[in-house]
Amino acid sequence: MSEPISEPISEQSLEERHRLYCELIEKLLSCPNGQEPEVLEAHLDLIDPGLIQTMLQVATGFAHQGNQDGAKFLIHVTKELSKQLGLYPEIPNSTEVEKE
């Protein structure tokens, strides 16, 4: 028996997903400090490589516009999410290596 062929994602679906990513990024930027984990927890369905890419694009735009704090914040969040998704290599620092 052959496996069902998955439908390709339509351009409209991609646009909708991008819109949802942007809404989540806006929520992260506007939530009180320390509430970011709760915001992300409420949107687990959006945490994927596409969100990471969109966040980095927004961070780049912020950096070009002089919003360094916003750019640093988004880059920090993308790094943490990338680690959780297994997209960011865990490299032990020198003190951890010396202990072994």
Coordinates of N, CA, C and O in Angstrom, one line a residue:
M1 N 0.8 -1.2 0.0 CA 0.0 0.0 0.0 C 0.9 1.2 0.0 O 1.8 1.3 0.8
S2 N 0.6 2.2 -0.9 CA 1.4 3.4 -0.9 C 0.9 4.4 0.1 O -0.3 4.4 0.4
E3 N 1.8 5.3 0.5 CA 1.3 6.3 1.5 C 0.7 7.4 0.7 O 1.0 7.7 -0.4
P4 N -0.3 8.1 1.4 CA -1.0 9.2 0.7 C 0.0 10.3 0.4 O 0.9 10.6 1.2
I5 N -0.2 10.9 -0.7 CA 0.7 12.0 -1.1 C 0.1 13.3 -0.4 O -1.0 13.6 -0.5
S6 N 1.0 14.0 0.4 CA 0.6 15.2 1.1 C 0.4 16.3 0.1 O 1.1 16.4 -0.9
E7 N -0.6 17.1 0.3 CA -1.0 18.2 -0.5 C 0.1 19.3 -0.4 O 0.6 19.5 0.8
P8 N 0.6 19.8 -1.5 CA 1.5 20.9 -1.3 C 0.9 22.1 -0.6 O -0.4 22.3 -0.8
I9 N 1.6 22.8 0.1 CA 1.1 24.0 0.8 C 0.8 25.1 -0.2 O 1.7 25.5 -1.0
S10 N -0.4 25.6 -0.2 CA -0.8 26.6 -1.1 C -0.1 28.0 -0.7 O 0.2 28.2 0.4
E11 N -0.1 28.8 -1.7 CA 0.5 30.2 -1.4 C -0.3 30.9 -0.4 O 0.2 31.6 0.5
Q12 N -1.7 30.7 -0.5 CA -2.5 31.3 0.5 C -2.2 30.8 1.9 O -2.2 31.6 2.9
S13 N -2.0 29.5 2.0 CA -1.7 28.9 3.3 C -0.4 29.5 3.9 O -0.2 29.8 5.1
L14 N 0.6 29.7 3.0 CA 1.9 30.2 3.4 C 1.7 31.7 3.9 O 2.3 32.1 4.9
E15 N 0.9 32.4 3.2 CA 0.6 33.8 3.5 C -0.1 33.9 4.9 O 0.3 34.7 5.7
E16 N -1.0 33.0 5.1 CA -1.7 33.0 6.4 C -0.8 32.6 7.5 O -0.8 33.2 8.6
R17 N 0.1 31.6 7.3 CA 1.0 31.2 8.3 C 2.0 32.4 8.6 O 2.3 32.6 9.8
H18 N 2.4 33.1 7.6 CA 3.3 34.2 7.8 C 2.6 35.3 8.6 O 3.2 35.9 9.5
R19 N 1.3 35.5 8.4 CA 0.6 36.5 9.1 C 0.5 36.1 10.6 O 0.7 36.9 11.5
L20 N 0.3 34.8 10.8 CA 0.2 34.3 12.2 C 1.6 34.4 12.9 O 1.6 34.7 14.1
Y21 N 2.7 34.2 12.2 CA 4.0 34.4 12.7 C 4.2 35.8 13.2 O 4.7 36.1 14.3
C22 N 3.8 36.7 12.3 CA 3.9 38.2 12.6 C 3.1 38.6 13.8 O 3.5 39.4 14.6
E23 N 1.9 38.0 13.9 CA 1.0 38.3 15.1 C 1.7 37.8 16.4 O 1.7 38.4 17.4
L24 N 2.3 36.6 16.3 CA 3.0 36.0 17.5 C 4.2 36.9 17.8 O 4.4 37.2 19.0
I25 N 4.9 37.3 16.9 CA 6.1 38.2 17.1 C 5.7 39.5 17.8 O 6.3 39.9 18.8
E26 N 4.6 40.0 17.3 CA 4.0 41.3 17.9 C 3.6 41.0 19.4 O 3.9 41.8 20.3
K27 N 3.0 39.9 19.6 CA 2.6 39.5 21.0 C 3.9 39.4 21.9 O 3.9 39.8 23.1
L28 N 4.9 38.8 21.4 CA 6.2 38.6 22.1 C 6.8 40.0 22.5 O 7.3 40.2 23.6
L29 N 6.7 40.9 21.5 CA 7.4 42.2 21.7 C 6.6 43.0 22.6 O 7.1 43.9 23.3
S30 N 5.2 42.8 22.7 CA 4.4 43.7 23.6 C 4.0 43.1 24.9 O 3.5 43.8 25.8
C31 N 4.4 41.8 25.1 CA 4.0 41.2 26.4 C 4.9 41.7 27.5 O 6.1 42.1 27.3
P32 N 4.5 41.7 28.8 CA 5.3 42.1 29.9 C 6.6 41.2 30.0 O 6.5 40.0 29.6
N33 N 7.7 41.8 30.4 CA 8.9 41.1 30.6 C 8.7 39.8 31.4 O 8.1 39.9 32.5
G34 N 9.2 38.7 30.9 CA 9.1 37.4 31.7 C 7.9 36.6 31.2 O 7.8 35.4 31.6
Q35 N 7.0 37.2 30.5 CA 5.8 36.5 30.0 C 6.0 35.7 28.7 O 5.0 35.1 28.2
E36 N 7.1 35.9 28.1 CA 7.4 35.3 26.8 C 7.1 33.8 26.8 O 6.5 33.3 25.8
P37 N 7.6 33.0 27.8 CA 7.3 31.6 27.7 C 5.8 31.2 27.7 O 5.4 30.3 27.0
E38 N 5.0 32.0 28.4 CA 3.6 31.7 28.4 C 3.0 32.1 27.0 O 2.1 31.3 26.5
V39 N 3.4 33.1 26.4 CA 3.0 33.5 25.0 C 3.3 32.4 24.1 O 2.5 31.9 23.3
L40 N 4.6 31.9 24.1 CA 5.0 30.8 23.2 C 4.2 29.5 23.5 O 3.8 28.8 22.6
E41 N 4.0 29.2 24.8 CA 3.3 28.0 25.2 C 1.9 28.0 24.6 O 1.3 27.0 24.2
A42 N 1.3 29.2 24.5 CA -0.1 29.3 23.9 C -0.1 29.2 22.4 O -1.2 29.1 21.8
H43 N 1.0 29.2 21.8 CA 1.1 29.1 20.3 C 2.1 28.0 19.8 O 2.9 28.2 18.9
L44 N 2.1 26.9 20.5 CA 3.0 25.8 20.1 C 2.9 25.4 18.7 O 3.9 25.0 18.1
D45 N 1.7 25.5 18.1 CA 1.5 25.1 16.7 C 2.3 26.0 15.7 O 2.5 25.6 14.6
L46 N 2.7 27.1 16.2 CA 3.5 28.0 15.3 C 5.0 28.0 15.5 O 5.7 28.6 14.7
I47 N 5.4 27.2 16.5 CA 6.9 27.1 16.7 C 7.5 26.1 15.8 O 7.4 24.9 16.0
D48 N 8.1 26.6 14.7 CA 8.8 25.8 13.7 C 9.8 26.6 13.0 O 10.0 27.8 13.3
P49 N 10.6 26.0 12.1 CA 11.6 26.7 11.4 C 11.1 28.0 10.7 O 11.8 29.0 10.5
G50 N 9.9 28.0 10.2 CA 9.3 29.1 9.6 C 9.2 30.3 10.5 O 9.5 31.5 10.1
L51 N 8.9 30.1 11.7 CA 8.8 31.1 12.7 C 10.2 31.7 13.0 O 10.4 32.9 13.0
I52 N 11.2 30.8 13.1 CA 12.6 31.2 13.3 C 13.0 32.2 12.2 O 13.6 33.2 12.4
Q53 N 12.7 31.7 11.0 CA 13.1 32.5 9.8 C 12.4 33.9 9.8 O 13.1 34.9 9.6
T54 N 11.2 33.9 10.1 CA 10.4 35.2 10.1 C 10.9 36.1 11.2 O 11.1 37.3 11.0
M55 N 11.2 35.5 12.4 CA 11.8 36.3 13.5 C 13.1 36.9 13.2 O 13.4 38.1 13.5
L56 N 13.9 36.2 12.5 CA 15.3 36.7 12.1 C 15.1 37.8 11.0 O 15.9 38.8 11.0
Q57 N 14.1 37.7 10.1 CA 13.9 38.7 9.2 C 13.4 40.0 9.8 O 13.9 41.1 9.5
V58 N 12.5 39.9 10.8 CA 12.1 41.0 11.6 C 13.2 41.6 12.4 O 13.4 42.9 12.4
A59 N 14.0 40.8 13.0 CA 15.2 41.3 13.8 C 16.1 42.1 12.9 O 16.7 43.1 13.2
T60 N 16.4 41.6 11.6 CA 17.2 42.2 10.7 C 16.7 43.6 10.3 O 17.4 44.6 10.3
G61 N 15.4 43.7 10.1 CA 14.7 44.9 9.8 C 14.8 45.9 11.0 O 15.1 47.1 10.8
F62 N 14.7 45.4 12.2 CA 14.8 46.2 13.4 C 16.3 46.8 13.4 O 16.4 48.0 13.7
A63 N 17.2 46.0 13.2 CA 18.6 46.4 13.3 C 18.9 47.5 12.2 O 19.6 48.5 12.5
H64 N 18.3 47.4 11.0 CA 18.5 48.4 10.0 C 17.8 49.7 10.3 O 18.2 50.7 9.9
Q65 N 16.7 49.6 11.1 CA 16.0 50.8 11.5 C 16.5 51.4 12.8 O 16.0 52.4 13.3
G66 N 17.5 50.8 13.4 CA 18.1 51.3 14.6 C 17.5 50.8 15.9 O 17.8 51.3 17.0
N67 N 16.6 49.9 15.8 CA 16.0 49.3 17.0 C 16.8 48.1 17.5 O 16.5 47.0 17.3
Q68 N 17.9 48.4 18.1 CA 18.9 47.4 18.5 C 18.3 46.5 19.6 O 18.5 45.3 19.6
D69 N 17.5 47.1 20.5 CA 16.9 46.3 21.6 C 16.0 45.3 21.1 O 16.0 44.1 21.5
G70 N 15.1 45.7 20.2 CA 14.2 44.8 19.5 C 14.9 43.7 18.8 O 14.5 42.5 18.9
A71 N 15.9 44.0 18.1 CA 16.7 43.0 17.3 C 17.3 42.0 18.2 O 17.3 40.8 18.0
K72 N 18.0 42.5 19.3 CA 18.7 41.6 20.2 C 17.7 40.7 20.9 O 17.9 39.5 21.1
F73 N 16.5 41.2 21.3 CA 15.5 40.4 21.9 C 15.0 39.3 21.0 O 15.0 38.1 21.4
L74 N 14.7 39.6 19.7 CA 14.2 38.6 18.8 C 15.3 37.5 18.5 O 15.1 36.3 18.4
I75 N 16.6 38.0 18.4 CA 17.7 37.0 18.1 C 17.8 36.1 19.3 O 18.1 34.9 19.1
H76 N 17.7 36.6 20.5 CA 17.8 35.8 21.7 C 16.7 34.7 21.7 O 17.0 33.5 21.9
V77 N 15.5 35.1 21.4 CA 14.3 34.2 21.4 C 14.5 33.2 20.3 O 14.3 32.0 20.5
T78 N 15.0 33.6 19.1 CA 15.2 32.6 18.0 C 16.3 31.6 18.4 O 16.2 30.4 18.0
K79 N 17.3 32.1 19.1 CA 18.4 31.1 19.5 C 17.8 30.1 20.4 O 18.1 28.9 20.3
E80 N 17.0 30.5 21.4 CA 16.4 29.6 22.4 C 15.5 28.6 21.7 O 15.5 27.4 21.9
L81 N 14.6 29.1 20.8 CA 13.7 28.3 20.1 C 14.4 27.3 19.1 O 14.0 26.1 19.0
S82 N 15.5 27.8 18.5 CA 16.3 26.9 17.6 C 16.9 25.8 18.4 O 16.9 24.6 17.9
K83 N 17.3 26.0 19.6 CA 17.9 24.9 20.4 C 16.8 23.9 20.7 O 17.0 22.7 20.6
Q84 N 15.6 24.4 21.1 CA 14.5 23.5 21.4 C 14.1 22.6 20.2 O 13.7 21.5 20.3
L85 N 14.2 23.2 19.0 CA 13.8 22.5 17.8 C 15.0 21.7 17.2 O 14.8 21.0 16.2
G86 N 16.2 21.7 17.9 CA 17.3 21.0 17.4 C 18.0 21.6 16.2 O 18.7 20.9 15.5
L87 N 17.8 22.9 16.0 CA 18.4 23.6 14.8 C 19.6 24.3 15.2 O 20.3 24.8 14.3
Y88 N 20.0 24.4 16.5 CA 21.1 25.2 16.9 C 22.0 24.2 17.7 O 21.6 23.6 18.7
P89 N 23.3 24.0 17.2 CA 24.1 23.1 17.9 C 24.5 23.5 19.3 O 24.7 24.6 19.6
E90 N 24.5 22.5 20.2 CA 24.9 22.7 21.6 C 26.4 22.5 21.6 O 26.9 21.4 21.4
I91 N 27.2 23.5 21.9 CA 28.6 23.4 21.9 C 29.0 23.7 23.4 O 28.8 24.7 23.9
P92 N 29.6 22.7 24.0 CA 30.0 22.9 25.4 C 31.1 24.0 25.5 O 31.9 24.1 24.6
N93 N 31.0 24.8 26.5 CA 32.0 25.9 26.7 C 33.2 25.3 27.3 O 33.2 24.2 27.8
S94 N 34.3 26.0 27.4 CA 35.6 25.5 27.8 C 35.6 25.0 29.2 O 36.2 24.0 29.6
T95 N 34.8 25.6 30.1 CA 34.8 25.2 31.5 C 34.1 23.8 31.7 O 34.5 23.0 32.5
E96 N 33.1 23.6 30.8 CA 32.4 22.3 30.9 C 33.4 21.2 30.4 O 33.4 20.1 30.9
V97 N 34.1 21.5 29.4 CA 35.0 20.5 28.8 C 36.1 20.2 29.8 O 36.5 19.0 29.9
E98 N 36.6 21.2 30.5 CA 37.7 21.0 31.5 C 37.3 20.1 32.6 O 38.1 19.4 33.2
K99 N 36.0 20.1 33.0 CA 35.5 19.3 34.1 C 35.5 17.8 33.8 O 35.5 17.0 34.7
E100 N 35.4 17.5 32.5 CA 35.3 16.1 32.1 C 36.6 15.3 32.2 O 37.6 15.8 32.2

